PDB file of C-alpha atoms in Angstrom:
ATOM      1  CA  MET A   1      31.462  18.221   9.863  1.00  0.00           C
ATOM      2  CA  ARG A   2      34.012  16.840   7.239  1.00  0.00           C
ATOM      3  CA  ARG A   3      34.385  13.544   9.585  1.00  0.00           C
ATOM      4  CA  PHE A   4      30.869  13.040   9.022  1.00  0.00           C
ATOM      5  CA  GLY A   5      30.782  12.618   5.308  1.00  0.00           C
ATOM      6  CA  TRP A   6      29.030  16.312   5.036  1.00  0.00           C
ATOM      7  CA  GLN A   7      30.504  18.783   2.199  1.00  0.00           C
ATOM      8  CA  ARG A   8      29.636  22.127   2.247  1.00  0.00           C
ATOM      9  CA  GLY A   9      29.053  24.026  -1.168  1.00  0.00           C
ATOM     10  CA  PRO A  10      26.169  25.183  -3.380  1.00  0.00           C
ATOM     11  CA  PRO A  11      22.661  24.026  -2.835  1.00  0.00           C
ATOM     12  CA  ALA A  12      21.972  21.170  -5.458  1.00  0.00           C
ATOM     13  CA  ARG A  13      20.068  22.657  -8.135  1.00  0.00           C
ATOM     14  CA  PRO A  14      16.310  21.647  -8.750  1.00  0.00           C
ATOM     15  CA  THR A  15      15.799  18.272 -10.312  1.00  0.00           C
ATOM     16  CA  TYR A  16      13.152  17.943 -13.508  1.00  0.00           C
ATOM     17  CA  ASP A  17      10.691  15.895 -11.031  1.00  0.00           C
ATOM     18  CA  SER A  18      10.936  19.131  -8.492  1.00  0.00           C
ATOM     19  CA  GLU A  19      10.404  21.735 -11.437  1.00  0.00           C
ATOM     20  CA  PHE A  20       7.899  19.825 -13.209  1.00  0.00           C
ATOM     21  CA  GLY A  21       5.965  19.252  -9.749  1.00  0.00           C
ATOM     22  CA  ASN A  22       6.375  23.550  -9.595  1.00  0.00           C
ATOM     23  CA  ARG A  23       4.471  23.640 -12.606  1.00  0.00           C
ATOM     24  CA  LEU A  24       2.101  21.817 -12.189  1.00  0.00           C
ATOM     25  CA  ALA A  25       0.966  22.872  -8.839  1.00  0.00           C
ATOM     26  CA  PRO A  26       0.847  26.488  -8.435  1.00  0.00           C
ATOM     27  CA  HIS A  27      -0.964  26.775  -5.281  1.00  0.00           C
ATOM     28  CA  GLN A  28       2.100  25.483  -3.473  1.00  0.00           C
ATOM     29  CA  ARG A  29       4.099  29.240  -4.651  1.00  0.00           C
ATOM     30  CA  ASP A  30       0.530  31.086  -4.961  1.00  0.00           C
ATOM     31  CA  PRO A  31      -1.132  31.573  -1.392  1.00  0.00           C
ATOM     32  CA  SER A  32      -4.099  33.381  -3.575  1.00  0.00           C
ATOM     33  CA  PHE A  33      -5.281  30.456  -5.429  1.00  0.00           C
ATOM     34  CA  THR A  34      -8.209  28.556  -4.271  1.00  0.00           C
ATOM     35  CA  GLY A  35      -8.904  25.757  -6.193  1.00  0.00           C
ATOM     36  CA  TRP A  36      -9.060  22.017  -4.645  1.00  0.00           C
ATOM     37  CA  PHE A  37      -6.535  22.673  -2.585  1.00  0.00           C
ATOM     38  CA  THR A  38      -8.700  24.488   0.129  1.00  0.00           C
ATOM     39  CA  ALA A  39     -10.488  21.570   0.784  1.00  0.00           C
ATOM     40  CA  THR A  40      -7.870  19.127   1.406  1.00  0.00           C
ATOM     41  CA  ALA A  41      -8.848  18.780   5.114  1.00  0.00           C
ATOM     42  CA  TYR A  42     -12.541  18.009   3.853  1.00  0.00           C
ATOM     43  CA  VAL A  43     -10.996  14.853   1.415  1.00  0.00           C
ATOM     44  CA  THR A  44      -8.832  13.762   4.082  1.00  0.00           C
ATOM     45  CA  GLY A  45     -11.473  13.807   6.853  1.00  0.00           C
ATOM     46  CA  ALA A  46     -14.395  11.904   4.504  1.00  0.00           C
ATOM     47  CA  MET A  47     -11.271   9.251   3.587  1.00  0.00           C
ATOM     48  CA  LEU A  48     -10.272   8.486   7.121  1.00  0.00           C
ATOM     49  CA  ALA A  49     -14.103   8.015   7.423  1.00  0.00           C
ATOM     50  CA  VAL A  50     -13.915   5.761   4.681  1.00  0.00           C
ATOM     51  CA  ARG A  51     -11.402   3.500   6.288  1.00  0.00           C
ATOM     52  CA  ASP A  52     -12.792   3.739   9.527  1.00  0.00           C
ATOM     53  CA  GLY A  53     -15.922   1.937   8.094  1.00  0.00           C
ATOM     54  CA  ALA A  54     -14.015  -0.271   6.181  1.00  0.00           C
ATOM     55  CA  VAL A  55     -12.209  -1.366   9.178  1.00  0.00           C
ATOM     56  CA  ALA A  56     -15.154  -1.801  11.577  1.00  0.00           C
ATOM     57  CA  PHE A  57     -17.471  -3.612   9.090  1.00  0.00           C
ATOM     58  CA  GLY A  58     -13.592  -6.371   8.706  1.00  0.00           C
ATOM     59  CA  GLY A  59     -13.730  -6.609  12.292  1.00  0.00           C
ATOM     60  CA  TRP A  60     -17.544  -7.188  12.196  1.00  0.00           C
ATOM     61  CA  LEU A  61     -17.102  -9.831   9.703  1.00  0.00           C
ATOM     62  CA  VAL A  62     -14.310 -11.523  11.362  1.00  0.00           C
ATOM     63  CA  TRP A  63     -16.266 -11.736  14.759  1.00  0.00           C
ATOM     64  CA  ARG A  64     -19.874 -12.761  12.894  1.00  0.00           C
ATOM     65  CA  PHE A  65     -18.159 -15.609  11.295  1.00  0.00           C
ATOM     66  CA  GLN A  66     -15.551 -16.699  13.400  1.00  0.00           C
ATOM     67  CA  ALA A  67     -16.665 -20.192  13.591  1.00  0.00           C
ATOM     68  CA  PHE A  68     -16.083 -20.476   9.974  1.00  0.00           C
ATOM     69  CA  TRP A  69     -12.382 -18.924  10.390  1.00  0.00           C
ATOM     70  CA  ARG A  70     -11.565 -21.416  12.638  1.00  0.00           C
ATOM     71  CA  ARG A  71     -12.472 -24.089  10.355  1.00  0.00           C
ATOM     72  CA  HIS A  72     -10.885 -22.968   7.607  1.00  0.00           C
ATOM     73  CA  LYS A  73      -7.361 -21.297   9.205  1.00  0.00           C
ATOM     74  CA  LEU A  74      -5.635 -22.213   5.514  1.00  0.00           C
ATOM     75  CA  LEU A  75      -8.453 -20.140   3.717  1.00  0.00           C
ATOM     76  CA  ALA A  76      -7.994 -17.665   6.483  1.00  0.00           C
ATOM     77  CA  ALA A  77      -4.233 -17.050   5.876  1.00  0.00           C
ATOM     78  CA  GLY A  78      -4.805 -17.051   2.149  1.00  0.00           C
ATOM     79  CA  SER A  79      -7.454 -14.452   2.640  1.00  0.00           C
ATOM     80  CA  LEU A  80      -5.178 -12.060   4.836  1.00  0.00           C
ATOM     81  CA  PHE A  81      -2.052 -12.663   2.591  1.00  0.00           C
ATOM     82  CA  LEU A  82      -4.138 -11.582  -0.301  1.00  0.00           C
ATOM     83  CA  VAL A  83      -5.403  -8.060   1.621  1.00  0.00           C
ATOM     84  CA  THR A  84      -2.301  -7.426   2.681  1.00  0.00           C
ATOM     85  CA  VAL A  85      -0.552  -7.598  -0.771  1.00  0.00           C
ATOM     86  CA  ILE A  86      -3.460  -5.882  -2.275  1.00  0.00           C
ATOM     87  CA  VAL A  87      -3.036  -2.930   0.390  1.00  0.00           C
ATOM     88  CA  VAL A  88       0.899  -2.751   0.205  1.00  0.00           C
ATOM     89  CA  ARG A  89       0.531  -2.327  -3.598  1.00  0.00           C
ATOM     90  CA  ALA A  90      -2.458   0.180  -3.357  1.00  0.00           C
ATOM     91  CA  ILE A  91      -0.363   2.524  -0.607  1.00  0.00           C
ATOM     92  CA  SER A  92       2.715   1.789  -1.913  1.00  0.00           C
ATOM     93  CA  PHE A  93       5.626   4.134  -2.581  1.00  0.00           C
ATOM     94  CA  HIS A  94       8.464   4.114  -4.869  1.00  0.00           C
ATOM     95  CA  HIS A  95      10.658   2.474  -2.051  1.00  0.00           C
ATOM     96  CA  VAL A  96       8.327  -0.574  -1.770  1.00  0.00           C
ATOM     97  CA  GLU A  97       7.945  -0.435  -6.062  1.00  0.00           C
ATOM     98  CA  VAL A  98      11.416  -1.096  -6.170  1.00  0.00           C
ATOM     99  CA  ILE A  99      11.212  -3.988  -3.380  1.00  0.00           C
ATOM    100  CA  LEU A 100       8.761  -5.812  -5.143  1.00  0.00           C
ATOM    101  CA  GLY A 101      10.056  -5.173  -8.480  1.00  0.00           C
ATOM    102  CA  SER A 102      13.703  -6.285  -7.221  1.00  0.00           C
ATOM    103  CA  ARG A 103      14.529 -10.298  -8.062  1.00  0.00           C
ATOM    104  CA  TRP A 104      14.606 -13.026  -6.215  1.00  0.00           C
ATOM    105  CA  PHE A 105      16.215 -16.255  -6.945  1.00  0.00           C
ATOM    106  CA  GLY A 106      15.814 -15.470 -10.804  1.00  0.00           C
ATOM    107  CA  PHE A 107      11.848 -14.148 -10.040  1.00  0.00           C
ATOM    108  CA  MET A 108       9.844 -11.349  -9.066  1.00  0.00           C
ATOM    109  CA  ARG A 109       9.260 -11.040  -5.331  1.00  0.00           C
ATOM    110  CA  ASN A 110       5.891  -9.777  -6.124  1.00  0.00           C
ATOM    111  CA  TRP A 111       5.506 -12.876  -8.475  1.00  0.00           C
ATOM    112  CA  PHE A 112       6.242 -14.992  -4.789  1.00  0.00           C
ATOM    113  CA  LEU A 113       3.562 -12.896  -2.955  1.00  0.00           C
ATOM    114  CA  GLU A 114       0.824 -13.339  -5.419  1.00  0.00           C
ATOM    115  CA  GLN A 115       1.688 -16.982  -5.826  1.00  0.00           C
ATOM    116  CA  THR A 116       1.694 -17.676  -2.097  1.00  0.00           C
ATOM    117  CA  TRP A 117      -2.150 -16.196  -1.722  1.00  0.00           C
ATOM    118  CA  ILE A 118      -3.274 -18.144  -4.858  1.00  0.00           C
ATOM    119  CA  GLY A 119      -1.370 -21.421  -3.840  1.00  0.00           C
ATOM    120  CA  LEU A 120      -2.911 -20.934   0.093  1.00  0.00           C
ATOM    121  CA  VAL A 121      -6.470 -20.500  -1.575  1.00  0.00           C
ATOM    122  CA  SER A 122      -5.988 -23.406  -4.051  1.00  0.00           C
ATOM    123  CA  LEU A 123      -5.080 -26.091  -1.379  1.00  0.00           C
ATOM    124  CA  VAL A 124      -7.973 -25.081   0.688  1.00  0.00           C
ATOM    125  CA  ALA A 125     -10.300 -26.194  -2.595  1.00  0.00           C
ATOM    126  CA  VAL A 126      -8.309 -29.353  -2.669  1.00  0.00           C
ATOM    127  CA  ARG A 127      -9.014 -30.159   0.752  1.00  0.00           C
ATOM    128  CA  GLN A 128     -12.421 -28.869   0.711  1.00  0.00           C
ATOM    129  CA  LYS A 129     -13.167 -31.097  -2.531  1.00  0.00           C
ATOM    130  CA  SER A 130     -11.106 -34.001  -1.241  1.00  0.00           C
ATOM    131  CA  SER A 131     -13.428 -34.044   2.070  1.00  0.00           C
TER     132      SER A 131
END
């Protein structure tokens, strides 16, 4: 086992975060706890239903206005970029936040993402005004 870099020894002591989490969530230790935790299956089902409804509505909007999106490809790209940034920020975990917060050429990566969609939508507005 040593050749793989694994070492035997005492188990790692719990971190402050795990101790805090254990104190905050007694249902993880006490099987008789009957709080909101017993309804997580219903909450998960409701969230999945909302997600599925949003995906279906978005698909219908794209299908219904497909001629508009064909004429405004830059606007479609900017809108897609905006939705992607919002969804990634909404569901991101710590490692995604670290990546978005890191610097790239002296600027935060999150700044590049935000400025890209703003630039695409602004370019569409300038083109629309000039035509």
